[in-house]
Amino acid sequence: MSSLDDYRFRCGCCDEEHVGLPELGFRLPDLCARIPTAEREGRVQATSDTCVLDDEHYFIRAVLPVPLLDAQGARLEDEYNWGVWVSLSQQNFLRYEELFHVEPPAGEGPYFGWLCTELPHYPTDESLKTMVHLRGDGQRPRVVLEPTEHPLAVHQREGVPIAQLIEWMTPYLHPPESA
């Protein structure tokens, strides 16, 4: 299998065959998303890749890759990419903006950050330290979590069974109909 876009599975919800899995991303860092909509305009400056809160909190969008495991626990070629937000220092944020559309110079980064997105099906009781690895050419950076025993950090190191990920993603394949 060359890509998750080629992956097919029979859905337990609708009994139809689906192709690929939705990769979840979040419009804003959690801290900003919790701000009442009426207050956001004056406090949050956001693009599709960066976000600044109150001119003192700096966030970037990144991908957090997790290896996939088959039913026997063997690692697949593909990985699942969570679309997350990570906080950076102002200095690293400005440097990131400077380098986003170019190839980062040798030895640039990684940058320390904090994961600022609560992912579904993972505990949210602790802040997770990250290292942000630049990729340049307009690609979002890759996030590597500090190697802790948090289930997300364990999944990033060891992999997540694809059947479990399919179960988690099924609601996103079948969102509730809007009224």
mmCIF file of C-alpha atoms in Angstrom:
data_model
loop_
_atom_site.group_PDB
_atom_site.id
_atom_site.type_symbol
_atom_site.label_atom_id
_atom_site.label_comp_id
_atom_site.label_asym_id
_atom_site.label_seq_id
_atom_site.Cartn_x
_atom_site.Cartn_y
_atom_site.Cartn_z
ATOM 1 C CA MET A 1 0.000 0.000 0.000
ATOM 2 C CA SER A 2 1.552 3.306 -1.054
ATOM 3 C CA SER A 3 -0.627 5.829 0.732
ATOM 4 C CA LEU A 4 -3.533 6.176 3.101
ATOM 5 C CA ASP A 5 -5.450 7.677 0.180
ATOM 6 C CA ASP A 6 -5.381 4.164 -1.335
ATOM 7 C CA TYR A 7 -6.492 2.467 1.888
ATOM 8 C CA ARG A 8 -9.942 0.873 1.708
ATOM 9 C CA PHE A 9 -12.071 -0.494 4.519
ATOM 10 C CA ARG A 10 -15.652 -1.583 5.096
ATOM 11 C CA CYS A 11 -17.321 0.817 7.507
ATOM 12 C CA GLY A 12 -19.020 -0.600 10.596
ATOM 13 C CA CYS A 13 -21.385 2.368 10.642
ATOM 14 C CA CYS A 14 -22.814 2.325 7.093
ATOM 15 C CA ASP A 15 -21.442 -1.001 5.774
ATOM 16 C CA GLU A 16 -20.031 0.819 2.723
ATOM 17 C CA GLU A 17 -16.451 0.779 1.534
ATOM 18 C CA HIS A 18 -14.505 3.964 2.290
ATOM 19 C CA VAL A 19 -11.251 5.049 0.695
ATOM 20 C CA GLY A 20 -8.653 6.793 2.856
ATOM 21 C CA LEU A 21 -8.975 8.202 6.331
ATOM 22 C CA PRO A 22 -9.719 11.809 7.185
ATOM 23 C CA GLU A 23 -6.703 13.560 8.649
ATOM 24 C CA LEU A 24 -7.998 15.819 11.376
ATOM 25 C CA GLY A 25 -6.810 19.372 11.724
ATOM 26 C CA PHE A 26 -8.021 22.143 13.979
ATOM 27 C CA ARG A 27 -8.814 25.715 12.969
ATOM 28 C CA LEU A 28 -7.278 27.344 16.056
ATOM 29 C CA PRO A 29 -5.125 26.415 19.038
ATOM 30 C CA ASP A 30 -7.328 25.285 21.919
ATOM 31 C CA LEU A 31 -6.541 28.377 23.983
ATOM 32 C CA CYS A 32 -7.805 30.634 21.173
ATOM 33 C CA ALA A 33 -10.801 28.452 20.327
ATOM 34 C CA ARG A 34 -12.021 28.789 23.928
ATOM 35 C CA ILE A 35 -12.153 32.585 23.681
ATOM 36 C CA PRO A 36 -15.723 33.774 23.055
ATOM 37 C CA THR A 37 -16.200 34.609 19.384
ATOM 38 C CA ALA A 38 -17.003 38.256 20.141
ATOM 39 C CA GLU A 39 -13.611 38.687 21.877
ATOM 40 C CA ARG A 40 -11.509 36.869 19.279
ATOM 41 C CA GLU A 41 -11.415 39.676 16.714
ATOM 42 C CA GLY A 42 -9.464 41.986 19.016
ATOM 43 C CA ARG A 43 -7.235 39.319 20.519
ATOM 44 C CA VAL A 44 -6.483 36.649 17.919
ATOM 45 C CA GLN A 45 -4.587 37.155 14.681
ATOM 46 C CA ALA A 46 -4.774 33.891 12.750
ATOM 47 C CA THR A 47 -3.856 32.598 9.324
ATOM 48 C CA SER A 48 -4.121 29.021 8.121
ATOM 49 C CA ASP A 49 -0.572 28.382 9.465
ATOM 50 C CA THR A 50 0.053 30.814 12.324
ATOM 51 C CA CYS A 51 -1.789 32.332 15.243
ATOM 52 C CA VAL A 52 -0.914 35.084 17.715
ATOM 53 C CA LEU A 53 -2.941 35.676 20.864
ATOM 54 C CA ASP A 54 -2.789 39.039 22.638
ATOM 55 C CA ASP A 55 0.572 39.780 20.961
ATOM 56 C CA GLU A 56 2.245 37.445 23.466
ATOM 57 C CA HIS A 57 1.349 33.812 22.663
ATOM 58 C CA TYR A 58 2.664 32.411 19.364
ATOM 59 C CA PHE A 59 1.397 29.264 17.669
ATOM 60 C CA ILE A 60 2.112 27.423 14.433
ATOM 61 C CA ARG A 61 0.290 24.626 12.637
ATOM 62 C CA ALA A 62 2.221 21.420 12.282
ATOM 63 C CA VAL A 63 1.739 17.716 11.693
ATOM 64 C CA LEU A 64 2.162 15.126 14.396
ATOM 65 C CA PRO A 65 2.891 11.802 12.672
ATOM 66 C CA VAL A 66 1.919 8.481 14.236
ATOM 67 C CA PRO A 67 3.010 5.170 12.688
ATOM 68 C CA LEU A 68 0.238 2.735 11.795
ATOM 69 C CA LEU A 69 0.139 -0.938 12.772
ATOM 70 C CA ASP A 70 -1.673 -3.749 10.994
ATOM 71 C CA ALA A 71 -3.850 -6.355 12.758
ATOM 72 C CA GLN A 72 -0.750 -8.384 13.656
ATOM 73 C CA GLY A 73 1.051 -5.369 15.125
ATOM 74 C CA ALA A 74 3.481 -4.927 12.226
ATOM 75 C CA ARG A 75 4.306 -1.391 11.195
ATOM 76 C CA LEU A 76 2.779 -0.228 7.914
ATOM 77 C CA GLU A 77 4.581 2.051 5.457
ATOM 78 C CA ASP A 78 2.149 4.866 6.133
ATOM 79 C CA GLU A 79 1.657 7.070 9.110
ATOM 80 C CA TYR A 80 -1.321 9.055 10.280
ATOM 81 C CA ASN A 81 -0.790 12.817 10.520
ATOM 82 C CA TRP A 82 -2.705 14.757 13.133
ATOM 83 C CA GLY A 83 -2.973 18.451 12.249
ATOM 84 C CA VAL A 84 -2.004 20.223 15.479
ATOM 85 C CA TRP A 85 -1.020 23.606 16.882
ATOM 86 C CA VAL A 86 2.191 24.097 18.828
ATOM 87 C CA SER A 87 3.284 27.119 20.834
ATOM 88 C CA LEU A 88 6.714 28.622 20.173
ATOM 89 C CA SER A 89 8.732 31.399 21.727
ATOM 90 C CA GLN A 90 8.395 34.730 19.933
ATOM 91 C CA GLN A 91 11.959 34.406 18.622
ATOM 92 C CA ASN A 92 11.373 30.932 17.154
ATOM 93 C CA PHE A 93 7.965 31.969 15.807
ATOM 94 C CA LEU A 94 9.490 34.893 13.896
ATOM 95 C CA ARG A 95 12.300 32.694 12.600
ATOM 96 C CA TYR A 96 9.747 30.076 11.518
ATOM 97 C CA GLU A 97 7.804 32.705 9.560
ATOM 98 C CA GLU A 98 11.032 33.818 7.901
ATOM 99 C CA LEU A 99 11.898 30.262 6.802
ATOM 100 C CA PHE A 100 8.458 28.827 5.995
ATOM 101 C CA HIS A 101 8.704 29.131 2.208
ATOM 102 C CA VAL A 102 12.393 28.304 1.857
ATOM 103 C CA GLU A 103 14.645 25.390 2.671
ATOM 104 C CA PRO A 104 15.806 25.845 6.289
ATOM 105 C CA PRO A 105 19.577 26.245 6.635
ATOM 106 C CA ALA A 106 21.546 23.235 7.867
ATOM 107 C CA GLY A 107 21.415 23.019 11.638
ATOM 108 C CA GLU A 108 18.232 25.115 11.965
ATOM 109 C CA GLY A 109 16.024 23.809 14.742
ATOM 110 C CA PRO A 110 14.376 21.847 16.042
ATOM 111 C CA TYR A 111 12.409 24.343 18.107
ATOM 112 C CA PHE A 112 10.969 23.591 21.532
ATOM 113 C CA GLY A 113 7.212 23.988 21.894
ATOM 114 C CA TRP A 114 4.111 22.825 23.730
ATOM 115 C CA LEU A 115 1.311 20.870 22.091
ATOM 116 C CA CYS A 116 -1.737 23.184 22.086
ATOM 117 C CA THR A 117 -4.343 20.881 20.571
ATOM 118 C CA GLU A 118 -6.383 18.341 22.513
ATOM 119 C CA LEU A 119 -6.791 15.313 20.278
ATOM 120 C CA PRO A 120 -9.900 13.140 20.491
ATOM 121 C CA HIS A 121 -9.485 9.846 22.358
ATOM 122 C CA TYR A 122 -6.365 10.995 24.230
ATOM 123 C CA PRO A 123 -6.204 12.247 27.833
ATOM 124 C CA THR A 124 -5.895 16.004 28.171
ATOM 125 C CA ASP A 125 -4.656 16.174 31.737
ATOM 126 C CA GLU A 126 -1.088 17.203 30.983
ATOM 127 C CA SER A 127 0.841 19.503 28.721
ATOM 128 C CA LEU A 128 3.063 17.734 26.226
ATOM 129 C CA LYS A 129 6.516 19.005 25.343
ATOM 130 C CA THR A 130 7.436 18.923 21.672
ATOM 131 C CA MET A 131 10.296 19.462 19.294
ATOM 132 C CA VAL A 132 9.284 21.125 16.032
ATOM 133 C CA HIS A 133 11.268 20.089 12.942
ATOM 134 C CA LEU A 134 11.123 22.510 10.023
ATOM 135 C CA ARG A 135 10.653 21.158 6.517
ATOM 136 C CA GLY A 136 10.646 24.313 4.388
ATOM 137 C CA ASP A 137 9.112 24.921 0.974
ATOM 138 C CA GLY A 138 5.740 25.736 2.523
ATOM 139 C CA GLN A 139 5.351 22.340 4.218
ATOM 140 C CA ARG A 140 4.112 22.325 7.748
ATOM 141 C CA PRO A 141 6.740 21.208 10.247
ATOM 142 C CA ARG A 142 6.718 17.809 11.931
ATOM 143 C CA VAL A 143 6.212 17.549 15.671
ATOM 144 C CA VAL A 144 7.980 14.991 17.824
ATOM 145 C CA LEU A 145 6.668 14.563 21.353
ATOM 146 C CA GLU A 146 8.878 14.191 24.382
ATOM 147 C CA PRO A 147 9.144 10.426 25.044
ATOM 148 C CA THR A 148 6.759 10.064 27.989
ATOM 149 C CA GLU A 149 4.171 7.436 28.891
ATOM 150 C CA HIS A 150 1.300 9.637 27.685
ATOM 151 C CA PRO A 151 -0.715 7.455 25.234
ATOM 152 C CA LEU A 152 -0.147 9.884 22.341
ATOM 153 C CA ALA A 153 3.625 9.866 22.927
ATOM 154 C CA VAL A 154 3.563 6.056 23.123
ATOM 155 C CA HIS A 155 1.592 5.872 19.853
ATOM 156 C CA GLN A 156 4.048 8.212 18.168
ATOM 157 C CA ARG A 157 6.954 5.973 19.201
ATOM 158 C CA GLU A 158 5.344 2.547 18.812
ATOM 159 C CA GLY A 159 2.395 3.045 16.458
ATOM 160 C CA VAL A 160 -1.376 2.841 16.682
ATOM 161 C CA PRO A 161 -3.413 -0.086 15.316
ATOM 162 C CA ILE A 162 -5.107 1.025 12.118
ATOM 163 C CA ALA A 163 -8.348 -0.673 13.259
ATOM 164 C CA GLN A 164 -8.373 1.574 16.332
ATOM 165 C CA LEU A 165 -7.770 4.654 14.200
ATOM 166 C CA ILE A 166 -10.610 3.637 11.847
ATOM 167 C CA GLU A 167 -12.920 3.306 14.844
ATOM 168 C CA TRP A 168 -11.892 6.772 16.035
ATOM 169 C CA MET A 169 -12.323 8.334 12.572
ATOM 170 C CA THR A 170 -15.717 6.798 11.741
ATOM 171 C CA PRO A 171 -17.682 9.695 13.297
ATOM 172 C CA TYR A 172 -15.737 12.110 11.056
ATOM 173 C CA LEU A 173 -16.684 10.057 8.002
ATOM 174 C CA HIS A 174 -20.347 10.351 9.037
ATOM 175 C CA PRO A 175 -20.860 13.757 10.627
ATOM 176 C CA PRO A 176 -24.318 14.415 12.068
ATOM 177 C CA GLU A 177 -26.659 15.968 9.545
ATOM 178 C CA SER A 178 -27.148 19.656 10.159
ATOM 179 C CA ALA A 179 -30.645 20.786 10.978
#
